mmCIF file of C-alpha atoms and ligand atoms in Angstrom:
data_model
loop_
_atom_site.group_PDB
_atom_site.id
_atom_site.type_symbol
_atom_site.label_atom_id
_atom_site.label_comp_id
_atom_site.label_asym_id
_atom_site.label_seq_id
_atom_site.Cartn_x
_atom_site.Cartn_y
_atom_site.Cartn_z
ATOM 1 C CA MET Y 1 0.000 0.000 0.000
ATOM 2 C CA LYS Y 2 2.741 2.361 1.122
ATOM 3 C CA ARG Y 3 4.677 1.638 -2.040
ATOM 4 C CA THR Y 4 1.634 2.353 -4.258
ATOM 5 C CA LEU Y 5 1.112 5.656 -2.480
ATOM 6 C CA ALA Y 6 4.753 6.619 -2.925
ATOM 7 C CA ALA Y 7 4.584 5.755 -6.620
ATOM 8 C CA LEU Y 8 1.420 7.839 -7.028
ATOM 9 C CA LEU Y 9 3.048 10.790 -5.299
ATOM 10 C CA ALA Y 10 6.089 10.531 -7.547
ATOM 11 C CA VAL Y 11 3.886 10.579 -10.667
ATOM 12 C CA LEU Y 12 1.944 13.599 -9.362
ATOM 13 C CA MET Y 13 5.160 15.488 -8.634
ATOM 14 C CA MET Y 14 6.483 14.736 -12.090
ATOM 15 C CA MET Y 15 3.259 16.047 -13.667
ATOM 16 C CA ALA Y 16 3.398 19.235 -11.614
ATOM 17 C CA LEU Y 17 6.985 19.799 -12.730
ATOM 18 C CA LEU Y 18 6.152 19.249 -16.380
ATOM 19 C CA THR Y 19 3.099 21.528 -16.469
ATOM 20 C CA GLY Y 20 5.049 24.251 -14.678
ATOM 21 C CA CYS Y 21 7.742 24.377 -17.342
ATOM 22 C CA GLY Y 22 6.005 25.302 -20.573
ATOM 23 C CA GLY Y 23 6.037 28.588 -22.482
ATOM 24 C CA GLN Y 24 8.252 31.645 -22.228
ATOM 25 C CA LYS Y 25 10.081 31.656 -18.960
ATOM 26 C CA ALA Y 26 9.899 34.523 -16.536
ATOM 27 C CA PRO Y 27 13.175 34.429 -14.651
ATOM 28 C CA ALA Y 28 12.216 34.028 -11.025
ATOM 29 C CA GLU Y 29 12.348 36.905 -8.563
ATOM 30 C CA GLN Y 30 12.527 39.697 -11.082
ATOM 31 C CA PRO Y 31 11.958 42.950 -9.213
ATOM 32 C CA ALA Y 32 9.223 45.494 -9.828
ATOM 33 C CA PRO Y 33 10.151 48.400 -12.104
ATOM 34 C CA GLY Y 34 11.624 51.465 -10.541
ATOM 35 C CA THR Y 35 12.647 49.688 -7.394
ATOM 36 C CA PRO Y 36 16.349 49.964 -6.622
ATOM 37 C CA ALA Y 37 16.780 46.663 -8.406
ATOM 38 C CA GLU Y 38 19.493 47.644 -10.815
ATOM 39 C CA ASP Y 39 22.126 46.667 -8.300
ATOM 40 C CA ALA Y 40 20.565 43.264 -7.766
ATOM 41 C CA PRO Y 41 23.000 40.375 -8.168
ATOM 42 C CA ALA Y 42 22.865 38.649 -11.542
ATOM 43 C CA ASP Y 43 21.733 35.339 -10.116
ATOM 44 C CA THR Y 44 18.238 35.068 -11.542
ATOM 45 C CA THR Y 45 18.516 31.873 -13.494
ATOM 46 C CA PRO Y 46 15.610 31.304 -15.846
ATOM 47 C CA ALA Y 47 13.481 28.302 -15.002
ATOM 48 C CA GLU Y 48 14.570 25.094 -16.716
ATOM 49 C CA GLU Y 49 12.409 24.272 -19.703
ATOM 50 C CA THR Y 50 11.627 20.824 -20.894
ATOM 51 C CA PRO Y 51 12.000 20.729 -24.682
ATOM 52 C CA ALA Y 52 8.878 19.607 -26.511
ATOM 53 C CA GLU Y 53 9.046 16.077 -27.818
ATOM 54 C CA GLY Y 54 11.128 15.898 -30.985
ATOM 55 C CA ALA Y 55 12.612 19.379 -30.360
ATOM 56 C CA LYS Y 56 16.383 19.626 -30.308
ATOM 57 C CA GLU Y 57 18.356 20.835 -27.319
ATOM 58 C CA PRO Y 58 19.721 24.301 -28.132
ATOM 59 C CA GLU Y 59 23.394 24.420 -29.056
ATOM 60 C CA LEU Y 60 23.763 28.023 -27.884
ATOM 61 C CA VAL Y 61 21.898 29.583 -24.959
ATOM 62 C CA LEU Y 62 22.305 33.362 -24.980
ATOM 63 C CA ARG Y 63 21.362 36.107 -22.534
ATOM 64 C CA TYR Y 64 19.372 39.249 -23.366
ATOM 65 C CA ALA Y 65 19.330 42.106 -20.833
ATOM 66 C CA GLU Y 66 16.393 44.498 -20.531
ATOM 67 C CA ASN Y 67 15.874 47.040 -17.746
ATOM 68 C CA GLN Y 68 12.135 47.517 -18.157
ATOM 69 C CA PRO Y 69 9.414 45.381 -16.559
ATOM 70 C CA GLU Y 70 7.947 42.320 -18.224
ATOM 71 C CA ASP Y 71 4.811 43.918 -19.668
ATOM 72 C CA TYR Y 72 6.727 46.867 -21.190
ATOM 73 C CA PRO Y 73 6.825 47.133 -25.021
ATOM 74 C CA THR Y 74 10.601 46.686 -25.209
ATOM 75 C CA THR Y 75 10.495 43.494 -23.126
ATOM 76 C CA GLN Y 76 7.575 42.095 -25.092
ATOM 77 C CA ALA Y 77 9.462 42.757 -28.326
ATOM 78 C CA ALA Y 78 12.543 41.070 -26.834
ATOM 79 C CA TYR Y 79 10.468 37.935 -26.206
ATOM 80 C CA LYS Y 80 9.291 38.043 -29.820
ATOM 81 C CA PHE Y 81 12.873 38.428 -30.995
ATOM 82 C CA ALA Y 82 13.939 35.422 -28.898
ATOM 83 C CA GLU Y 83 11.041 33.363 -30.216
ATOM 84 C CA MET Y 84 11.740 34.202 -33.869
ATOM 85 C CA VAL Y 85 15.452 33.447 -33.538
ATOM 86 C CA ASN Y 86 14.667 30.112 -31.912
ATOM 87 C CA GLU Y 87 12.228 29.162 -34.678
ATOM 88 C CA ARG Y 88 14.400 30.315 -37.569
ATOM 89 C CA THR Y 89 17.517 28.566 -36.271
ATOM 90 C CA ASN Y 90 15.467 25.372 -35.841
ATOM 91 C CA GLY Y 91 15.876 25.484 -32.102
ATOM 92 C CA ARG Y 92 19.682 25.617 -32.252
ATOM 93 C CA ILE Y 93 19.828 29.050 -30.585
ATOM 94 C CA LYS Y 94 17.847 29.893 -27.468
ATOM 95 C CA ILE Y 95 17.747 33.402 -26.046
ATOM 96 C CA ASP Y 96 16.741 33.979 -22.416
ATOM 97 C CA VAL Y 97 15.336 37.428 -21.696
ATOM 98 C CA TYR Y 98 16.220 38.900 -18.286
ATOM 99 C CA TYR Y 99 13.984 41.898 -17.672
ATOM 100 C CA GLY Y 100 13.770 44.378 -14.779
ATOM 101 C CA ALA Y 101 17.531 45.139 -14.807
ATOM 102 C CA THR Y 102 18.395 41.830 -13.118
ATOM 103 C CA LEU Y 103 21.624 41.710 -15.124
ATOM 104 C CA GLY Y 104 22.560 45.227 -13.997
ATOM 105 C CA ASP Y 105 21.922 48.835 -14.908
ATOM 106 C CA GLU Y 106 22.380 49.959 -18.511
ATOM 107 C CA LYS Y 107 25.968 51.130 -18.122
ATOM 108 C CA THR Y 108 27.012 47.815 -16.571
ATOM 109 C CA VAL Y 109 25.165 45.845 -19.231
ATOM 110 C CA ILE Y 110 26.883 47.771 -22.047
ATOM 111 C CA GLU Y 111 30.283 47.040 -20.481
ATOM 112 C CA GLN Y 112 29.377 43.361 -20.204
ATOM 113 C CA LEU Y 113 28.334 43.297 -23.850
ATOM 114 C CA GLN Y 114 31.767 44.547 -24.864
ATOM 115 C CA PHE Y 115 33.315 41.453 -23.313
ATOM 116 C CA GLY Y 116 30.623 38.962 -24.257
ATOM 117 C CA GLY Y 117 29.407 38.524 -20.647
ATOM 118 C CA ILE Y 118 25.932 39.450 -21.897
ATOM 119 C CA ASP Y 119 24.922 38.678 -25.479
ATOM 120 C CA PHE Y 120 22.078 41.049 -26.329
ATOM 121 C CA THR Y 121 20.469 44.135 -24.928
ATOM 122 C CA ARG Y 122 18.167 47.023 -25.679
ATOM 123 C CA VAL Y 123 19.362 50.235 -24.094
ATOM 124 C CA SER Y 124 18.608 53.914 -24.217
ATOM 125 C CA LEU Y 125 20.904 55.818 -26.553
ATOM 126 C CA SER Y 126 21.938 58.216 -23.758
ATOM 127 C CA PRO Y 127 24.183 55.871 -21.724
ATOM 128 C CA LEU Y 128 25.326 54.143 -24.922
ATOM 129 C CA ALA Y 129 26.607 57.420 -26.376
ATOM 130 C CA GLU Y 130 29.152 57.599 -23.545
ATOM 131 C CA PHE Y 131 30.835 54.613 -25.230
ATOM 132 C CA ASN Y 132 30.611 56.115 -28.723
ATOM 133 C CA LYS Y 133 30.334 59.898 -28.533
ATOM 134 C CA SER Y 134 29.396 60.226 -32.195
ATOM 135 C CA LEU Y 135 25.902 58.952 -31.231
ATOM 136 C CA ASP Y 136 25.148 62.170 -29.310
ATOM 137 C CA VAL Y 137 24.170 63.869 -32.530
ATOM 138 C CA LEU Y 138 21.069 61.640 -32.730
ATOM 139 C CA GLN Y 139 19.719 62.714 -29.352
ATOM 140 C CA LEU Y 140 20.248 66.460 -29.299
ATOM 141 C CA PRO Y 141 17.399 68.370 -27.670
ATOM 142 C CA TYR Y 142 14.678 69.599 -30.038
ATOM 143 C CA LEU Y 143 16.447 67.970 -32.976
ATOM 144 C CA TYR Y 144 13.517 66.281 -34.714
ATOM 145 C CA LYS Y 145 10.397 68.123 -35.836
ATOM 146 C CA ASP Y 146 8.349 65.044 -35.000
ATOM 147 C CA ALA Y 147 8.529 61.252 -34.735
ATOM 148 C CA ASP Y 148 8.175 60.754 -38.495
ATOM 149 C CA GLN Y 149 11.271 62.801 -39.158
ATOM 150 C CA MET Y 150 13.213 60.737 -36.630
ATOM 151 C CA TRP Y 151 12.125 57.497 -38.300
ATOM 152 C CA ARG Y 152 13.106 58.786 -41.739
ATOM 153 C CA VAL Y 153 16.588 59.362 -40.301
ATOM 154 C CA LEU Y 154 16.906 56.150 -38.277
ATOM 155 C CA ASP Y 155 15.400 53.858 -40.903
ATOM 156 C CA GLY Y 156 17.576 55.424 -43.589
ATOM 157 C CA GLU Y 157 21.285 55.523 -44.320
ATOM 158 C CA ILE Y 158 22.195 57.634 -41.281
ATOM 159 C CA GLY Y 159 20.499 55.253 -38.851
ATOM 160 C CA GLN Y 160 22.228 52.227 -40.385
ATOM 161 C CA GLU Y 161 25.637 53.925 -40.348
ATOM 162 C CA PHE Y 162 25.281 54.618 -36.637
ATOM 163 C CA LEU Y 163 24.204 51.036 -35.914
ATOM 164 C CA ASP Y 164 27.272 49.821 -37.819
ATOM 165 C CA SER Y 165 29.555 52.263 -35.992
ATOM 166 C CA MET Y 166 29.064 50.294 -32.763
ATOM 167 C CA LYS Y 167 31.410 47.589 -34.109
ATOM 168 C CA ASP Y 168 34.412 49.631 -33.034
ATOM 169 C CA VAL Y 169 33.344 49.475 -29.391
ATOM 170 C CA GLY Y 170 32.724 45.731 -29.273
ATOM 171 C CA MET Y 171 29.134 45.372 -30.386
ATOM 172 C CA GLN Y 172 26.778 45.631 -33.325
ATOM 173 C CA GLY Y 173 23.654 47.736 -33.496
ATOM 174 C CA LEU Y 174 20.767 45.637 -34.806
ATOM 175 C CA SER Y 175 17.671 47.817 -34.878
ATOM 176 C CA TRP Y 176 15.978 50.897 -33.435
ATOM 177 C CA PHE Y 177 13.183 50.740 -30.877
ATOM 178 C CA ASP Y 178 10.854 53.661 -30.165
ATOM 179 C CA ALA Y 179 10.940 55.493 -26.845
ATOM 180 C CA GLY Y 180 8.763 58.479 -27.672
ATOM 181 C CA ALA Y 181 9.541 61.980 -26.453
ATOM 182 C CA ARG Y 182 10.920 62.858 -23.029
ATOM 183 C CA ASN Y 183 9.480 65.543 -20.744
ATOM 184 C CA PHE Y 184 10.410 67.000 -17.358
ATOM 185 C CA TYR Y 185 8.505 66.219 -14.182
ATOM 186 C CA ASN Y 186 9.053 67.225 -10.577
ATOM 187 C CA SER Y 187 7.561 67.245 -7.105
ATOM 188 C CA LYS Y 188 7.912 70.985 -6.415
ATOM 189 C CA ARG Y 189 5.932 73.083 -8.864
ATOM 190 C CA GLU Y 190 4.190 73.375 -12.164
ATOM 191 C CA ILE Y 191 6.570 74.426 -14.957
ATOM 192 C CA THR Y 192 4.897 77.056 -17.098
ATOM 193 C CA CYS Y 193 7.991 78.968 -18.231
ATOM 194 C CA LEU Y 194 11.746 78.530 -18.503
ATOM 195 C CA GLU Y 195 12.361 80.419 -15.227
ATOM 196 C CA ASP Y 196 10.403 77.739 -13.362
ATOM 197 C CA MET Y 197 13.194 75.269 -14.148
ATOM 198 C CA LYS Y 198 15.688 77.347 -12.174
ATOM 199 C CA GLY Y 199 17.488 75.493 -9.393
ATOM 200 C CA LEU Y 200 15.476 72.258 -9.658
ATOM 201 C CA LYS Y 201 17.571 69.160 -8.971
ATOM 202 C CA ILE Y 202 16.821 66.955 -11.948
ATOM 203 C CA ARG Y 203 17.929 63.362 -12.368
ATOM 204 C CA VAL Y 204 19.447 62.681 -15.776
ATOM 205 C CA GLN Y 205 20.723 59.532 -17.418
ATOM 206 C CA GLU Y 206 24.433 58.904 -17.146
ATOM 207 C CA SER Y 207 25.195 61.126 -20.114
ATOM 208 C CA GLU Y 208 27.320 64.232 -20.385
ATOM 209 C CA LEU Y 209 25.053 65.685 -23.061
ATOM 210 C CA MET Y 210 21.970 65.325 -20.843
ATOM 211 C CA MET Y 211 23.805 66.994 -17.951
ATOM 212 C CA ASP Y 212 24.723 69.912 -20.210
ATOM 213 C CA MET Y 213 21.136 70.154 -21.436
ATOM 214 C CA VAL Y 214 19.698 70.425 -17.920
ATOM 215 C CA LYS Y 215 22.342 73.029 -16.964
ATOM 216 C CA ALA Y 216 21.513 75.040 -20.088
ATOM 217 C CA LEU Y 217 17.873 75.105 -18.961
ATOM 218 C CA GLY Y 218 18.856 76.543 -15.569
ATOM 219 C CA ALA Y 219 18.387 73.395 -13.467
ATOM 220 C CA GLU Y 220 20.900 71.188 -11.619
ATOM 221 C CA PRO Y 221 21.562 67.757 -13.137
ATOM 222 C CA THR Y 222 22.108 64.637 -11.016
ATOM 223 C CA PRO Y 223 23.112 61.592 -13.053
ATOM 224 C CA MET Y 224 21.930 58.262 -11.662
ATOM 225 C CA ALA Y 225 20.730 54.828 -12.752
ATOM 226 C CA TYR Y 226 17.060 54.409 -13.646
ATOM 227 C CA GLY Y 227 16.286 52.042 -10.780
ATOM 228 C CA ASP Y 228 17.345 54.586 -8.153
ATOM 229 C CA VAL Y 229 15.076 57.401 -9.297
ATOM 230 C CA TYR Y 230 11.864 56.486 -7.447
ATOM 231 C CA SER Y 231 13.447 56.410 -3.979
ATOM 232 C CA SER Y 232 15.491 59.539 -4.720
ATOM 233 C CA LEU Y 233 12.304 61.417 -5.620
ATOM 234 C CA GLN Y 234 10.570 60.057 -2.581
ATOM 235 C CA THR Y 235 13.321 61.069 -0.163
ATOM 236 C CA GLY Y 236 13.907 64.438 -1.812
ATOM 237 C CA VAL Y 237 17.466 63.687 -2.967
ATOM 238 C CA ILE Y 238 16.215 65.025 -6.304
ATOM 239 C CA ASP Y 239 13.256 67.264 -7.173
ATOM 240 C CA GLY Y 240 12.499 65.779 -10.531
ATOM 241 C CA ALA Y 241 13.505 63.725 -13.537
ATOM 242 C CA GLU Y 242 12.544 63.420 -17.199
ATOM 243 C CA ASN Y 243 11.161 60.600 -19.256
ATOM 244 C CA ASN Y 244 8.470 59.410 -21.672
ATOM 245 C CA TRP Y 245 4.850 58.547 -20.742
ATOM 246 C CA PRO Y 246 5.296 54.761 -20.399
ATOM 247 C CA SER Y 247 8.322 55.117 -18.095
ATOM 248 C CA TYR Y 248 6.649 57.832 -15.995
ATOM 249 C CA ASP Y 249 3.745 55.431 -15.580
ATOM 250 C CA SER Y 250 5.481 52.055 -15.141
ATOM 251 C CA THR Y 251 7.971 53.339 -12.542
ATOM 252 C CA SER Y 252 5.135 55.078 -10.650
ATOM 253 C CA HIS Y 253 7.202 58.267 -10.656
ATOM 254 C CA PHE Y 254 3.927 60.126 -11.186
ATOM 255 C CA GLU Y 255 2.991 59.252 -7.608
ATOM 256 C CA VAL Y 256 5.985 61.117 -6.183
ATOM 257 C CA ALA Y 257 6.527 63.846 -8.818
ATOM 258 C CA LYS Y 258 3.177 64.931 -10.170
ATOM 259 C CA TYR Y 259 4.056 68.077 -12.146
ATOM 260 C CA PHE Y 260 4.698 66.969 -15.727
ATOM 261 C CA VAL Y 261 5.428 69.519 -18.437
ATOM 262 C CA LEU Y 262 4.988 68.679 -22.103
ATOM 263 C CA ASP Y 263 8.218 70.260 -23.325
ATOM 264 C CA GLY Y 264 9.252 67.198 -25.381
ATOM 265 C CA HIS Y 265 12.925 68.130 -25.099
ATOM 266 C CA THR Y 266 14.365 64.943 -26.546
ATOM 267 C CA ARG Y 267 13.584 61.875 -28.589
ATOM 268 C CA VAL Y 268 16.085 59.274 -27.417
ATOM 269 C CA PRO Y 269 15.769 56.141 -29.539
ATOM 270 C CA GLU Y 270 16.769 52.743 -28.182
ATOM 271 C CA PRO Y 271 19.033 50.406 -30.155
ATOM 272 C CA GLN Y 272 18.990 46.638 -29.837
ATOM 273 C CA LEU Y 273 22.585 45.426 -29.631
ATOM 274 C CA VAL Y 274 24.556 42.215 -29.852
ATOM 275 C CA SER Y 275 28.089 41.611 -28.619
ATOM 276 C CA ASN Y 276 30.699 41.151 -31.376
ATOM 277 C CA MET Y 277 31.852 38.046 -29.510
ATOM 278 C CA THR Y 278 28.342 36.599 -29.601
ATOM 279 C CA MET Y 279 28.039 37.238 -33.336
ATOM 280 C CA ASP Y 280 31.300 35.302 -33.824
ATOM 281 C CA LYS Y 281 29.903 32.340 -31.888
ATOM 282 C CA VAL Y 282 26.645 32.492 -33.840
ATOM 283 C CA ALA Y 283 28.513 32.571 -37.168
ATOM 284 C CA ALA Y 284 30.678 29.625 -36.113
ATOM 285 C CA LEU Y 285 27.510 27.610 -35.500
ATOM 286 C CA ASP Y 286 26.153 28.410 -38.939
ATOM 287 C CA PRO Y 287 27.308 31.197 -41.270
ATOM 288 C CA THR Y 288 23.694 32.058 -42.161
ATOM 289 C CA PHE Y 289 22.716 32.693 -38.510
ATOM 290 C CA PRO Y 290 24.045 36.275 -38.139
ATOM 291 C CA ASP Y 291 21.671 37.363 -40.896
ATOM 292 C CA ILE Y 292 18.801 35.607 -39.147
ATOM 293 C CA ILE Y 293 19.646 37.531 -35.959
ATOM 294 C CA ARG Y 294 19.684 40.828 -37.879
ATOM 295 C CA GLU Y 295 16.424 40.081 -39.655
ATOM 296 C CA CYS Y 296 14.624 39.048 -36.423
ATOM 297 C CA ALA Y 297 15.902 42.190 -34.685
ATOM 298 C CA LYS Y 298 14.496 44.410 -37.430
ATOM 299 C CA GLU Y 299 11.161 42.596 -37.288
ATOM 300 C CA SER Y 300 11.000 42.819 -33.507
ATOM 301 C CA ALA Y 301 11.601 46.575 -33.757
ATOM 302 C CA GLN Y 302 8.494 46.901 -35.936
ATOM 303 C CA ILE Y 303 6.550 44.993 -33.287
ATOM 304 C CA GLU Y 304 7.958 47.208 -30.537
ATOM 305 C CA ARG Y 305 6.966 50.401 -32.352
ATOM 306 C CA GLN Y 306 3.383 49.164 -32.624
ATOM 307 C CA LEU Y 307 3.266 48.144 -28.946
ATOM 308 C CA TRP Y 308 4.877 51.454 -28.041
ATOM 309 C CA ALA Y 309 2.129 53.511 -29.663
ATOM 310 C CA GLU Y 310 -0.521 51.576 -27.723
ATOM 311 C CA LYS Y 311 1.359 51.812 -24.430
ATOM 312 C CA GLU Y 312 2.031 55.535 -24.820
ATOM 313 C CA ALA Y 313 -1.685 56.289 -25.122
ATOM 314 C CA ALA Y 314 -2.628 53.967 -22.247
ATOM 315 C CA SER Y 315 0.069 55.397 -19.954
ATOM 316 C CA GLU Y 316 -0.901 58.972 -20.669
ATOM 317 C CA ALA Y 317 -4.524 58.192 -19.778
ATOM 318 C CA LYS Y 318 -3.459 56.336 -16.630
ATOM 319 C CA VAL Y 319 -1.216 59.065 -15.198
ATOM 320 C CA ARG Y 320 -3.768 61.760 -15.975
ATOM 321 C CA GLU Y 321 -6.386 59.769 -14.071
ATOM 322 C CA GLY Y 322 -3.833 59.079 -11.334
ATOM 323 C CA GLY Y 323 -3.608 62.782 -10.478
ATOM 324 C CA ALA Y 324 -0.582 63.984 -12.463
ATOM 325 C CA VAL Y 325 -0.744 67.695 -13.296
ATOM 326 C CA ILE Y 326 0.045 67.990 -17.002
ATOM 327 C CA THR Y 327 1.147 71.384 -18.288
ATOM 328 C CA GLU Y 328 1.499 72.540 -21.877
ATOM 329 C CA LEU Y 329 3.977 75.277 -22.706
ATOM 330 C CA SER Y 330 2.938 78.268 -24.790
ATOM 331 C CA PRO Y 331 4.721 78.480 -28.185
ATOM 332 C CA GLU Y 332 6.693 81.499 -26.869
ATOM 333 C CA GLU Y 333 7.962 79.564 -23.842
ATOM 334 C CA MET Y 334 8.713 76.526 -25.956
ATOM 335 C CA ALA Y 335 10.872 78.786 -28.149
ATOM 336 C CA LYS Y 336 12.751 79.914 -25.021
ATOM 337 C CA PHE Y 337 13.533 76.322 -24.053
ATOM 338 C CA GLN Y 338 14.864 75.750 -27.561
ATOM 339 C CA GLU Y 339 16.975 78.899 -27.534
ATOM 340 C CA ALA Y 340 18.442 77.953 -24.162
ATOM 341 C CA VAL Y 341 19.908 74.719 -25.548
ATOM 342 C CA ALA Y 342 21.359 76.339 -28.691
ATOM 343 C CA PRO Y 343 24.906 76.393 -27.192
ATOM 344 C CA LEU Y 344 24.853 72.582 -27.219
ATOM 345 C CA TYR Y 345 24.579 72.672 -31.001
ATOM 346 C CA GLU Y 346 27.382 75.210 -31.284
ATOM 347 C CA LYS Y 347 29.692 72.893 -29.350
ATOM 348 C CA MET Y 348 29.275 70.048 -31.855
ATOM 349 C CA SER Y 349 32.079 69.209 -34.294
ATOM 350 C CA ASP Y 350 31.918 70.208 -37.968
ATOM 351 C CA GLU Y 351 31.262 66.584 -38.874
ATOM 352 C CA ASP Y 352 28.303 66.496 -36.460
ATOM 353 C CA LYS Y 353 27.029 69.799 -37.780
ATOM 354 C CA ALA Y 354 26.911 68.314 -41.282
ATOM 355 C CA ILE Y 355 24.849 65.385 -39.950
ATOM 356 C CA ILE Y 356 22.521 67.813 -38.149
ATOM 357 C CA GLU Y 357 21.906 69.546 -41.483
ATOM 358 C CA LYS Y 358 21.041 66.216 -43.104
ATOM 359 C CA ILE Y 359 18.693 65.330 -40.236
ATOM 360 C CA LYS Y 360 16.922 68.682 -40.454
ATOM 361 C CA ALA Y 361 16.487 68.193 -44.188
ATOM 362 C CA ALA Y 362 15.110 64.655 -43.831
HETATM 363 C C1 GCU C 1 13.712 55.001 -20.511
HETATM 364 C C2 GCU C 1 14.462 53.917 -21.226
HETATM 365 C C3 GCU C 1 15.354 53.141 -20.271
HETATM 366 C C4 GCU C 1 16.237 54.083 -19.520
HETATM 367 C C5 GCU C 1 15.402 55.136 -18.829
HETATM 368 C C6 GCU C 1 16.231 56.148 -18.041
HETATM 369 O O1 GCU C 1 12.787 54.462 -19.625
HETATM 370 O O2 GCU C 1 13.570 53.037 -21.830
HETATM 371 O O3 GCU C 1 16.111 52.234 -21.007
HETATM 372 O O4 GCU C 1 17.019 53.402 -18.576
HETATM 373 O O5 GCU C 1 14.624 55.818 -19.786
HETATM 374 O O6 GCU C 1 15.787 57.274 -17.918
HETATM 375 O O7 GCU C 1 17.297 55.790 -17.548
#
């Protein structure tokens, strides 16, 4: 009797294990967005998956780092990318997506990519440009007339040249994800004119250009990692920050810094990247695989842009309902913000100035 019971228990346990293993894994213990999780140790091992019957064991298991939460457009597109690569390499390559900055903040992830410690990532252009200063020209304040102009640039020759230029710093740019326009928000006061910016302590990304921009607008920049911003707003270490609608919403920054001004100072696109060392390994497995990676990255970017548009609208509605005070600037004030950052353009090299002309003409 005892033996029968034990056998039954063993079968039940086996079934529970099997049913718990299907589908896209969510690496255990991934932290909530905006929590100081970026310093979390990189020990979140994705759950073991049992390959479907007849499916091959992957020959390469690669890691993809993402600092946004699981339901965010960039993470969802990363899952799609991983899925497409797995299908098109007949299961020979498997990509595990680690979201919520469990593999480190963006700067750390970029460094890891250079040495092949992490294989893929999607990062904001701002921290990336510290590794390849020529990228700054693509994220100057008030550079693009609108999103369409930015896409004409990024999806054209200029965008491809910049993706290719990453080779020199140990990685390859694969595609461009959307991240909308960034706006300032703070806990102190409504911003209705340029003078209102004066003296505010504003968190910026770890980017020299973004520090200069905030200084030019009369505020005081504090560079810090994304995951530290919520607690710094809460404790008053900083008065404000700047970001797009989906980030303002998903980090809950709107709860601790409710004054949001629609100044749209930057459009900071987000490249998907692969380590040069990873591309070598992929090519060694099959010389046609690097092209598959590139093609899946481009397709996943199209998916991300679609998801982004939906998320942007939903986030805007949510933060408005959640009590954020949204301010529009008059055209005269907007012009003052733009004039204030003009010195940043003057500081650019002649080569950059020529690119700026091309962008403006696009
Ligand atoms: C956006 C972007 C992140 C970035 C963050 C930041 O949310 O998607 O990748 O880390 O801005 O302000 O640091």
